[in-house]
Coordinates of C-alpha atoms in Angstrom, one line a residue:
M106 CA -89.5 211.2 133.0
A107 CA -86.1 210.3 131.5
L108 CA -84.2 207.1 132.2
V109 CA -80.5 207.3 133.2
V110 CA -78.4 204.2 133.0
Q111 CA -75.4 204.5 135.4
K112 CA -72.5 202.1 135.1
F113 CA -70.0 201.8 137.9
G114 CA -66.7 200.1 137.3
G115 CA -64.7 197.9 139.6
T116 CA -62.7 200.8 141.2
S117 CA -66.0 202.7 141.8
V118 CA -67.4 199.8 144.0
A119 CA -64.2 198.5 145.4
T120 CA -65.0 199.3 149.1
A121 CA -68.1 199.7 151.2
E122 CA -67.6 203.4 151.3
K123 CA -67.4 203.6 147.5
I124 CA -70.5 201.5 147.1
M125 CA -72.4 203.8 149.4
A126 CA -71.2 206.8 147.4
A127 CA -72.4 205.2 144.2
A128 CA -75.7 204.5 145.8
R129 CA -76.1 208.1 146.9
R130 CA -75.3 209.2 143.3
A131 CA -78.0 207.0 142.0
I132 CA -80.5 208.4 144.5
R133 CA -79.7 211.9 143.5
A134 CA -80.4 211.1 139.9
Q135 CA -83.8 209.7 140.8
Q136 CA -84.6 212.6 143.1
A137 CA -84.0 214.9 140.1
G138 CA -86.9 213.3 138.3
N139 CA -85.2 210.4 136.4
Q140 CA -85.8 206.6 136.5
V141 CA -82.4 205.0 137.3
L142 CA -80.9 201.7 136.1
V143 CA -77.5 200.8 137.6
V144 CA -75.0 198.4 136.1
V145 CA -72.1 197.3 138.2
S146 CA -68.8 195.5 137.6
A147 CA -67.1 193.1 140.0
R148 CA -65.4 194.9 142.9
G149 CA -61.8 196.0 142.6
D150 CA -59.5 193.0 141.8
T151 CA -62.3 190.4 142.3
T152 CA -62.1 189.1 138.7
D153 CA -58.3 188.7 138.8
E154 CA -58.5 186.9 142.1
L155 CA -61.1 184.5 140.7
I156 CA -58.9 183.8 137.7
E157 CA -55.9 183.2 140.0
L158 CA -57.9 180.8 142.1
A159 CA -59.0 178.8 139.1
Q160 CA -55.4 178.6 137.9
Q161 CA -54.4 177.1 141.3
I162 CA -56.7 174.2 140.4
T163 CA -56.0 173.8 136.7
D164 CA -54.0 175.6 134.1
R165 CA -56.7 174.8 131.5
P166 CA -60.1 175.5 133.1
P167 CA -63.1 174.8 130.9
A168 CA -64.5 178.0 129.4
R169 CA -68.0 177.2 130.5
E170 CA -66.9 176.8 134.1
M171 CA -64.8 180.0 134.0
D172 CA -67.9 181.9 133.0
M173 CA -69.8 180.3 135.9
L174 CA -67.0 181.4 138.2
L175 CA -66.3 184.9 136.9
A176 CA -70.1 185.8 136.9
T177 CA -70.1 185.6 140.7
G178 CA -68.0 188.7 141.0
E179 CA -70.8 190.9 139.6
Q180 CA -73.4 189.1 141.6
I181 CA -71.6 190.2 144.8
S182 CA -71.6 193.8 143.6
I183 CA -75.3 194.0 142.7
A184 CA -76.4 192.5 146.1
L185 CA -74.2 195.0 148.0
M186 CA -75.4 197.9 145.9
A187 CA -79.1 196.9 146.6
M188 CA -78.3 196.7 150.3
A189 CA -76.7 200.1 150.2
L190 CA -79.8 201.6 148.6
H191 CA -82.1 200.0 151.0
T192 CA -80.0 201.3 153.9
L193 CA -80.4 204.8 152.5
G194 CA -84.2 204.3 152.4
Q195 CA -84.4 203.8 148.6
P196 CA -86.4 200.8 147.3
A197 CA -84.2 198.8 144.9
I198 CA -83.9 195.3 143.3
S199 CA -80.9 193.5 141.8
F200 CA -80.9 191.2 138.8
T201 CA -78.3 188.9 137.3
G202 CA -77.9 189.0 133.5
A203 CA -80.0 185.8 133.3
Q204 CA -82.8 187.3 135.4
V205 CA -83.0 190.5 133.3
G206 CA -83.1 188.5 130.1
I207 CA -79.7 189.2 128.5
V208 CA -79.4 186.4 125.9
T209 CA -76.1 185.8 124.2
D210 CA -74.4 183.5 121.8
S211 CA -72.6 180.5 123.2
V212 CA -69.0 181.7 122.8
H213 CA -67.9 181.4 126.4
T214 CA -65.6 184.1 127.9
K215 CA -66.3 186.5 125.0
A216 CA -70.0 186.1 124.2
R217 CA -72.0 188.6 122.1
I218 CA -75.4 189.9 123.0
K219 CA -78.3 188.7 120.8
S220 CA -81.3 190.2 122.6
I221 CA -82.5 191.6 125.9
T222 CA -86.0 191.5 127.4
T223 CA -87.3 194.5 129.3
D224 CA -90.4 193.4 131.1
R225 CA -88.9 192.9 134.6
V226 CA -86.8 196.1 134.4
V227 CA -89.8 198.2 133.2
K228 CA -92.1 196.8 136.0
A229 CA -89.5 197.5 138.7
L230 CA -88.8 201.0 137.5
N231 CA -92.5 201.8 137.3
E232 CA -92.8 200.7 140.9
G233 CA -90.3 203.5 141.9
K234 CA -87.4 201.1 142.4
I235 CA -83.8 201.7 141.3
V236 CA -82.8 198.6 139.3
I237 CA -79.3 197.1 139.6
V238 CA -78.1 194.8 136.9
A239 CA -75.0 192.7 136.9
G240 CA -72.7 193.7 134.1
F241 CA -70.4 191.5 132.0
Q242 CA -72.8 188.5 131.9
G243 CA -75.8 186.8 130.3
V244 CA -77.0 183.4 129.3
D245 CA -77.1 181.5 126.0
E246 CA -80.2 179.9 124.6
N247 CA -79.5 176.7 126.6
D248 CA -79.4 178.7 129.9
N249 CA -75.6 178.4 130.2
V250 CA -74.0 181.4 132.0
T251 CA -71.8 183.4 129.6
T252 CA -69.5 186.4 130.0
L253 CA -69.0 189.2 127.5
G254 CA -65.2 189.6 127.7
R255 CA -63.2 192.7 127.9
G256 CA -65.3 195.8 128.5
G257 CA -68.3 193.6 129.2
S258 CA -69.9 195.8 131.9
D259 CA -69.7 198.9 129.6
T260 CA -71.3 196.8 126.9
T261 CA -74.1 195.7 129.3
A262 CA -74.9 199.3 130.2
A263 CA -75.0 200.6 126.6
A264 CA -77.0 197.6 125.5
L265 CA -79.6 198.1 128.2
A266 CA -79.8 201.8 127.4
A267 CA -80.3 200.9 123.8
V268 CA -83.1 198.4 124.4
M269 CA -84.8 200.6 126.9
K270 CA -84.8 203.6 124.5
H271 CA -86.9 201.5 122.1
A272 CA -89.1 199.7 124.7
G273 CA -92.1 201.8 123.8
T274 CA -92.1 204.1 126.9
G275 CA -91.2 207.2 124.9
Q276 CA -88.5 208.1 127.4
E277 CA -85.4 210.0 126.7
V278 CA -82.4 207.7 127.7
A279 CA -78.8 208.5 128.5
C280 CA -76.0 206.3 129.7
E281 CA -73.4 207.4 132.2
I282 CA -70.1 205.5 132.5
Y283 CA -68.5 206.1 135.9
T284 CA -64.8 205.3 136.1
D285 CA -61.6 206.5 137.7
V286 CA -60.9 209.2 135.1
D287 CA -63.0 212.3 134.5
G288 CA -63.6 211.9 130.8
V289 CA -62.0 211.3 127.4
Y290 CA -58.7 213.1 126.7
T291 CA -57.1 214.2 123.5
T292 CA -54.5 211.6 124.2
D293 CA -53.1 209.6 127.1
P294 CA -52.3 212.3 129.8
R295 CA -49.7 209.9 131.3
I296 CA -47.7 210.3 128.0
V297 CA -48.6 213.8 127.1
P298 CA -49.3 215.8 130.4
E299 CA -50.8 218.7 128.5
A300 CA -53.6 216.5 127.0
R301 CA -57.0 218.1 127.4
K302 CA -60.3 216.6 128.4
I303 CA -62.8 216.6 125.5
D304 CA -66.3 217.9 126.3
V305 CA -68.2 216.4 123.4
I306 CA -67.1 213.9 120.8
S307 CA -68.9 212.0 118.0
Y308 CA -69.6 208.3 118.0
D309 CA -67.4 207.8 114.9
E310 CA -64.5 209.6 116.5
M311 CA -64.8 207.8 119.8
L312 CA -65.1 204.4 118.0
E313 CA -61.8 205.0 116.3
L314 CA -60.1 206.2 119.5
A315 CA -61.4 203.2 121.4
S316 CA -60.2 200.8 118.7
L317 CA -56.8 202.5 118.9
G318 CA -56.4 201.7 122.5
A319 CA -58.0 204.6 124.4
G320 CA -58.7 202.7 127.6
V321 CA -61.6 204.8 128.9
M322 CA -64.2 202.7 127.0
H323 CA -64.4 199.5 125.0
S324 CA -65.6 199.9 121.4
R325 CA -68.5 197.4 121.8
S326 CA -70.3 199.8 124.1
I327 CA -69.9 202.6 121.7
E328 CA -71.1 200.4 118.8
F329 CA -74.4 199.9 120.7
A330 CA -74.7 203.7 121.4
S331 CA -74.1 204.6 117.8
K332 CA -76.4 201.9 116.4
F333 CA -79.3 202.9 118.7
D334 CA -78.6 206.6 119.1
V335 CA -78.0 206.6 122.9
P336 CA -76.0 209.5 124.3
L337 CA -73.1 208.3 126.5
M338 CA -71.2 210.3 129.1
V339 CA -67.8 209.2 130.5
R340 CA -67.2 210.7 133.9
S341 CA -65.5 210.3 137.3
S342 CA -67.0 208.4 140.1
F343 CA -65.3 210.7 142.6
S344 CA -66.5 214.2 141.5
D345 CA -69.6 215.9 140.2
A346 CA -67.7 217.5 137.3
E347 CA -69.1 217.1 133.8
G348 CA -67.3 214.4 131.8
T349 CA -67.2 213.7 128.1
W350 CA -70.4 213.3 126.0
I351 CA -70.3 210.8 123.2
V352 CA -73.1 211.7 120.8
P353 CA -74.2 211.8 117.1
E354 CA -72.2 213.9 114.8
A355 CA -73.1 217.6 114.7
D356 CA -72.1 220.3 112.1
W357 CA -70.0 222.3 114.5
M358 CA -67.7 219.3 115.2
R359 CA -66.5 219.4 111.6
E360 CA -64.8 222.7 112.3
V361 CA -62.1 220.9 114.2
V362 CA -59.9 218.8 111.9
V363 CA -58.4 216.5 114.5
C364 CA -59.9 215.8 118.0
G365 CA -57.5 213.3 119.3
A366 CA -54.4 211.2 118.9
A367 CA -53.5 207.7 120.1
L368 CA -50.6 205.3 120.5
A369 CA -50.9 201.6 120.1
R370 CA -47.6 200.2 121.4
D371 CA -47.8 196.5 120.8
E372 CA -48.2 196.0 117.1
A373 CA -46.6 193.6 114.7
R374 CA -46.1 194.2 111.0
V375 CA -46.5 191.5 108.3
A376 CA -45.8 191.8 104.6
I377 CA -46.5 189.1 102.1
I378 CA -44.4 189.8 99.0
G379 CA -44.9 188.3 95.6
V380 CA -48.6 187.2 95.9
P381 CA -50.5 186.7 92.6
D382 CA -52.1 190.0 91.5
Q383 CA -55.5 188.4 90.8
P384 CA -59.0 188.2 92.3
G385 CA -59.5 186.2 95.5
V386 CA -56.0 186.6 96.9
S387 CA -57.0 189.2 99.6
H388 CA -60.0 187.0 100.5
R389 CA -57.9 183.9 101.0
V390 CA -55.3 185.8 103.1
F391 CA -57.7 187.5 105.5
S392 CA -60.0 184.5 105.7
A393 CA -57.1 182.4 106.9
I394 CA -56.3 185.0 109.5
A395 CA -60.0 185.4 110.6
D396 CA -60.2 181.6 111.1
R397 CA -57.7 182.1 113.9
N398 CA -59.9 184.8 115.5
V399 CA -57.1 187.4 114.8
V400 CA -58.2 191.0 114.1
V401 CA -56.2 192.6 111.4
D402 CA -55.6 196.3 111.9
M403 CA -53.8 198.4 109.3
I404 CA -54.0 197.0 105.8
A405 CA -51.7 198.3 103.1
Q406 CA -52.4 196.5 99.8
G407 CA -50.8 198.3 97.0
V408 CA -50.8 198.2 93.2
G409 CA -49.6 195.1 91.5
S410 CA -46.7 195.0 89.1
E411 CA -45.7 192.3 86.5
G412 CA -48.5 190.0 87.8
K413 CA -47.3 190.2 91.4
A414 CA -48.4 192.3 94.4
A415 CA -47.7 192.7 98.1
I416 CA -50.0 192.8 101.0
G417 CA -49.0 194.4 104.2
F418 CA -50.9 194.6 107.5
T419 CA -50.6 194.7 111.2
V420 CA -51.9 192.6 114.1
L421 CA -51.3 192.7 117.8
D422 CA -47.8 191.3 118.5
R423 CA -49.3 188.5 120.7
D424 CA -51.2 187.4 117.6
L425 CA -48.1 187.2 115.3
P426 CA -47.4 183.5 115.8
A427 CA -50.9 182.5 115.0
T428 CA -51.0 184.8 112.0
L429 CA -47.7 183.4 110.5
E430 CA -49.0 179.8 111.1
A431 CA -52.3 180.7 109.3
L432 CA -50.4 182.1 106.3
D433 CA -47.8 179.3 105.9
V434 CA -49.7 177.2 103.5
L435 CA -50.7 180.1 101.3
V436 CA -47.2 181.5 101.2
R437 CA -45.8 178.2 100.1
E438 CA -48.5 177.7 97.5
W439 CA -47.8 181.1 95.9
G440 CA -44.0 180.9 96.2
A441 CA -44.2 184.2 98.0
T442 CA -42.0 185.5 100.8
I443 CA -43.1 186.9 104.1
E444 CA -41.5 189.7 106.2
H445 CA -42.5 190.4 109.8
E446 CA -41.3 192.4 112.8
K447 CA -42.7 193.0 116.3
S448 CA -40.9 196.1 117.5
V449 CA -43.3 198.6 116.0
S450 CA -46.1 200.9 117.3
K451 CA -49.0 202.7 115.6
V452 CA -49.6 206.4 116.0
S453 CA -53.0 207.7 114.8
I454 CA -54.9 211.0 114.6
V455 CA -58.7 211.1 114.5
G456 CA -61.2 213.7 113.6
I457 CA -64.3 214.1 111.4
G458 CA -63.1 217.4 110.2
M459 CA -60.4 215.7 108.1
R460 CA -63.1 214.6 105.6
T461 CA -63.3 218.2 104.2
H462 CA -59.9 219.8 105.0
T463 CA -56.8 219.6 102.9
G464 CA -53.2 219.2 104.2
V465 CA -54.1 217.0 107.2
A466 CA -51.7 214.1 106.2
E467 CA -49.0 216.6 105.2
K468 CA -49.1 218.3 108.6
M469 CA -48.9 214.9 110.4
F470 CA -46.0 213.7 108.2
A471 CA -44.1 217.0 108.5
A472 CA -44.3 216.8 112.3
L473 CA -42.9 213.3 112.3
A474 CA -40.2 214.2 109.8
A475 CA -39.1 217.0 112.0
E476 CA -38.6 214.4 114.7
N477 CA -36.7 212.2 112.3
V478 CA -39.4 209.5 112.7
N479 CA -39.5 207.0 109.8
L480 CA -42.9 205.7 108.6
K481 CA -43.0 202.0 107.9
M482 CA -46.7 201.9 106.9
I483 CA -49.4 204.5 106.3
T484 CA -53.1 203.9 106.1
T485 CA -56.0 206.3 106.0
A486 CA -59.7 205.9 106.7
D487 CA -62.8 208.1 106.9
V488 CA -61.8 210.0 110.0
K489 CA -58.4 208.5 110.8
I490 CA -54.8 208.5 109.6
S491 CA -52.4 205.9 111.1
V492 CA -48.7 205.4 110.7
L493 CA -46.5 202.6 111.8
V494 CA -43.2 203.5 113.4
D495 CA -40.4 201.9 115.3
R496 CA -41.6 201.2 118.8
A497 CA -38.7 203.2 120.2
D498 CA -40.1 206.3 118.4
G499 CA -43.7 205.8 119.4
V500 CA -44.0 208.2 122.4
R501 CA -42.0 210.9 120.6
A502 CA -44.2 210.5 117.5
L503 CA -47.4 210.8 119.6
R504 CA -46.2 214.0 121.3
A505 CA -45.2 215.5 118.0
V506 CA -48.6 215.0 116.4
H507 CA -50.4 216.2 119.5
Q508 CA -48.4 219.4 119.4
A509 CA -48.7 219.8 115.6
F510 CA -52.5 219.8 115.7
D511 CA -52.6 222.0 118.9
L512 CA -54.8 219.5 120.7
A513 CA -54.1 221.0 124.1
A514 CA -56.1 224.1 123.0
P515 CA -59.9 224.2 123.9
R516 CA -62.1 222.7 121.2
P517 CA -64.7 225.2 119.8
G518 CA -68.3 224.2 119.7
A519 CA -71.6 224.1 121.4
G520 CA -72.1 223.7 125.2
L521 CA -72.9 220.6 127.1
P522 CA -76.3 219.0 127.6
P523 CA -77.6 219.9 131.1
G524 CA -78.6 217.4 133.7
G525 CA -75.8 214.9 133.1
N526 CA -75.2 214.1 136.7
G527 CA -78.8 214.2 137.7
S528 CA -78.3 217.2 139.9
K529 CA -79.6 219.7 137.4
G530 CA -82.9 218.1 136.6
P531 CA -84.0 215.4 134.2
Y532 CA -81.9 214.6 131.3
R533 CA -82.7 217.0 128.4
P534 CA -80.5 217.0 125.3
R535 CA -79.8 220.4 123.9
P536 CA -80.7 220.4 120.2
G537 CA -77.5 222.1 119.1
V538 CA -75.4 219.4 120.7
L539 CA -77.4 216.2 120.1
P540 CA -78.8 216.0 116.5
P541 CA -82.1 214.1 115.9
S542 CA -81.9 210.3 116.0
N543 CA -81.3 208.4 112.8
T544 CA -84.4 207.3 111.1
R545 CA -85.0 203.6 111.1
T546 CA -87.9 201.6 109.8
L547 CA -89.8 199.4 112.3
G548 CA -88.6 196.4 110.5
E549 CA -85.0 197.5 110.7
L550 CA -85.4 198.3 114.4
A551 CA -87.0 195.0 115.2
Y552 CA -84.2 193.2 113.4
D553 CA -81.5 195.2 115.3
L554 CA -83.1 194.6 118.7
S555 CA -83.3 190.9 118.1
N556 CA -79.7 190.7 116.7
M557 CA -78.2 193.4 118.9
E558 CA -74.5 192.8 118.4
E559 CA -74.5 191.7 114.8
V560 CA -73.0 194.2 112.4
R561 CA -75.5 195.7 110.1
V562 CA -74.0 197.3 107.0
T563 CA -76.2 200.3 106.4
E564 CA -74.9 201.5 103.1
I565 CA -72.9 200.4 100.0
S566 CA -71.7 203.2 97.7
L567 CA -69.8 203.5 94.5
Y568 CA -67.5 206.4 93.6
T569 CA -65.8 207.0 90.3
D570 CA -64.6 210.5 90.9
Q571 CA -61.0 209.8 91.9
G572 CA -57.7 208.7 90.4
R573 CA -54.7 207.0 91.9
I574 CA -51.0 207.8 92.0
T575 CA -48.5 205.1 92.9
I576 CA -44.8 205.5 93.6
F577 CA -42.6 202.3 93.5
D578 CA -39.2 201.9 95.1
L579 CA -39.3 205.1 97.1
P580 CA -36.3 205.2 99.5
D581 CA -37.3 204.4 103.0
R582 CA -36.2 207.6 104.8
P583 CA -37.8 210.1 107.2
G584 CA -39.4 213.1 105.5
N585 CA -40.0 211.6 102.0
C586 CA -43.7 211.3 102.4
S587 CA -43.9 214.7 104.0
R588 CA -42.2 216.3 101.0
I589 CA -44.7 214.7 98.5
F590 CA -47.8 215.6 100.5
Q591 CA -46.6 219.1 101.2
A592 CA -46.5 219.8 97.5
I593 CA -49.9 218.2 97.0
A594 CA -51.4 220.2 99.9
A595 CA -49.8 223.5 98.7
A596 CA -51.7 223.0 95.4
G597 CA -55.0 222.7 97.3
I598 CA -55.5 219.1 96.2
I599 CA -57.5 216.9 98.6
V600 CA -56.0 213.5 99.3
D601 CA -58.4 210.7 100.3
M602 CA -56.9 207.1 100.5
I603 CA -53.3 206.8 101.4
V604 CA -51.5 203.4 101.5
Q605 CA -47.8 202.9 102.1
N606 CA -46.2 199.5 102.4
L607 CA -42.6 198.6 103.1
I608 CA -41.2 196.0 100.8
G609 CA -37.6 194.8 100.9
G610 CA -36.4 198.1 102.4
K611 CA -38.2 200.2 99.8
A612 CA -41.6 202.0 100.2
E613 CA -44.5 201.6 97.9
L614 CA -46.8 204.6 98.3
S615 CA -50.3 204.9 96.7
F616 CA -52.8 207.7 97.2
S617 CA -56.1 208.9 95.6
V618 CA -57.0 212.4 94.5
P619 CA -60.0 213.9 92.7
L620 CA -60.0 212.8 89.1
D621 CA -59.9 216.4 87.9
D622 CA -56.7 216.9 89.8
L623 CA -55.0 213.7 88.8
E624 CA -52.8 215.1 86.1
R625 CA -51.7 218.0 88.2
A626 CA -51.0 215.8 91.3
A627 CA -49.0 213.4 89.1
H628 CA -46.9 216.2 87.8
L629 CA -46.2 217.6 91.3
T630 CA -45.4 214.1 92.5
R631 CA -42.9 213.4 89.7
E632 CA -41.1 216.7 90.5
V633 CA -40.7 215.8 94.2
V634 CA -39.8 212.2 93.6
A635 CA -37.2 213.1 91.0
S636 CA -35.4 215.1 93.7
I637 CA -35.6 212.2 96.1
D638 CA -34.5 209.4 93.8
P639 CA -34.8 209.5 90.0
R640 CA -34.9 205.7 89.9
A641 CA -38.3 205.6 91.7
R642 CA -41.2 204.8 89.3
I643 CA -44.5 206.6 89.2
S644 CA -47.8 205.6 87.7
A645 CA -51.1 207.5 87.5
D646 CA -54.4 205.7 86.9
G647 CA -57.7 207.4 86.3
N648 CA -59.5 204.1 85.6
I649 CA -60.5 203.2 89.2
A650 CA -63.6 203.0 91.3
R651 CA -64.1 202.9 95.0
V652 CA -66.7 200.6 96.6
I653 CA -67.4 201.5 100.2
A654 CA -69.4 199.6 102.9
R655 CA -70.5 201.7 105.9
G656 CA -71.7 200.5 109.3
V657 CA -70.5 200.2 112.9
G658 CA -67.7 197.9 114.2
M659 CA -66.6 197.1 110.7
R660 CA -62.9 196.3 111.5
T661 CA -63.3 194.4 114.8
H662 CA -66.0 192.1 113.3
T663 CA -63.8 190.0 111.1
G664 CA -66.7 188.5 109.2
V665 CA -67.5 191.9 107.4
A666 CA -64.2 192.0 105.6
R667 CA -64.4 188.4 104.8
K668 CA -67.8 188.7 103.3
M669 CA -66.8 191.8 101.3
F670 CA -63.6 190.3 99.9
G671 CA -65.3 187.0 99.2
A672 CA -68.2 188.6 97.3
L673 CA -65.7 190.4 95.0
A674 CA -63.6 187.3 94.6
K675 CA -66.6 185.3 93.6
R676 CA -67.2 187.7 90.7
G677 CA -63.6 187.7 89.7
I678 CA -63.1 191.4 90.7
N679 CA -59.6 192.2 91.6
I680 CA -58.9 194.6 94.6
A681 CA -56.1 197.1 94.1
M682 CA -56.3 199.0 97.4
I683 CA -58.0 198.5 100.7
N684 CA -59.0 200.9 103.6
T685 CA -60.4 199.7 106.9
S686 CA -61.8 201.5 109.9
E687 CA -64.5 201.0 112.6
V688 CA -67.1 202.7 110.4
R689 CA -66.0 202.0 106.8
L690 CA -64.5 199.4 104.5
A691 CA -63.3 200.6 101.1
A692 CA -61.9 198.7 98.2
V693 CA -60.5 200.1 94.9
V694 CA -61.3 198.2 91.8
D695 CA -61.1 198.8 88.0
R696 CA -63.7 201.4 87.0
D697 CA -65.3 199.1 84.4
R698 CA -66.1 196.6 87.2
G699 CA -67.4 199.2 89.6
E700 CA -71.1 198.8 88.9
E701 CA -70.8 195.0 89.1
A702 CA -68.9 195.4 92.4
L703 CA -71.6 197.6 93.8
A704 CA -74.3 195.2 92.9
C705 CA -72.6 192.1 94.3
L706 CA -71.8 193.8 97.6
K707 CA -75.4 195.0 98.0
E708 CA -76.5 191.5 97.4
A709 CA -74.0 190.0 99.8
F710 CA -75.0 192.4 102.6
G711 CA -78.7 192.7 101.9
V712 CA -78.6 196.4 101.3
S713 CA -81.1 197.9 98.8

């Protein structure tokens, strides 16, 4: 017998009729041979109404009391859902987060889950009951009610599925997220009407899309699913159509270079110019920002020159004032200058196929050049390429890349796992779609289950097989990057890391290529750059190494970057380039310090 966790969002339980419909869906899943655990959000606009009510009393409500207040919304929903099930003749029982044993840290309004006990849930399920759990809430170790912040009910559902999978019952477990849309799309269909629903997507791809603002799911729930190998399905509450499966990576997925594109409208760009080109600078910059609980997104740290370097990055525009305040002391200490602007947006493409295909960046840049869209920043990651553009160009840029990669066309690959809605029998993953679970020692599993939302870096790697090319003082005009990477792609050279920063109206562009191709890539770059502006300078460096930390939720958990940069700074190892994503942090260092960098990062993260 399989276990299906069904999560219903606020719109799915907004009225009595919708609650009854959700209850019937849960019963159908049980009648198909599954045990069923339901997680519900607060009904409709309940949370907003409670916030408004609190603000009528005080404009600065204590965070603890806000959690006490907001948690009542989900408690109303679970009671009504249990009543609906009883009315339909189905035994059911509801639990609050505290009653089911969801223990969190003590950060009110945005708590993280530490552990979950399963005894009461397992007992009730074995009695034939449908179990209903309040999403979005838990208690800390002092029994204070806490809430999980944005996407909290999704997080609750995925966390419960994860812990139930490893509760010793031997059950197959899947988690269905019911919402007001019928799945994950190649991009926002409100912006690009021809956007297509994706049938199956990998955890890594979905993590990146979620972090880029794809509003279907919050990244924390996907982190749980990835960490504990729980298949997720996003689907509509109002139809029985299959939605989108979010699952471990499969070989057939790599045939598709790009699976989706996203637009993050409300970005702000910051560039610190003239910082010392020495160890520890990056650590101090990003530690100061992390102390303000600001998440840094794109990072474009380029190659130093004459003892000075520039660090560019983006934050949400609402976080710009706090970021500038955090950096003020450092900027004055270093005698540096700071540039910033708010009217920018980020356009990204995502796909695991770009790991092994050439010309992906070139195609993206060419599509944007054809639309006369200028690129203010460029960063790449394991399965993502992002560019920063003027906010006025954001929608046009998104449409251009969606069309360039033909994302409206059906994605080839395997079929869907049967039984997703409970109407076709118990949940049975099809081997071609869902690969075997990751292997994990009992000790690792026990640690993960007792530290559920901590980031666990799973691998630290060293690579010395690449060289770096840097272009200084490149004119900041649309199409320049496209011309460079078109020449590189035409030669069949794979480009890995790309970092472009805008400094004083000029672009500084760095990228890495296989070491065997470095000389050829440098020659091609010089030819193209000479035709753009002979005054631009070019350097090629084969004396580099990349140290890469892999895990889940690497970017949004600010402590990971701080620990990585701090460990390298403590050893006096300078960082020449940085890449960040949800699944990988990469730093470029001098090759002769590579082994030392590898050792110190393994020690810092406890990786053998």
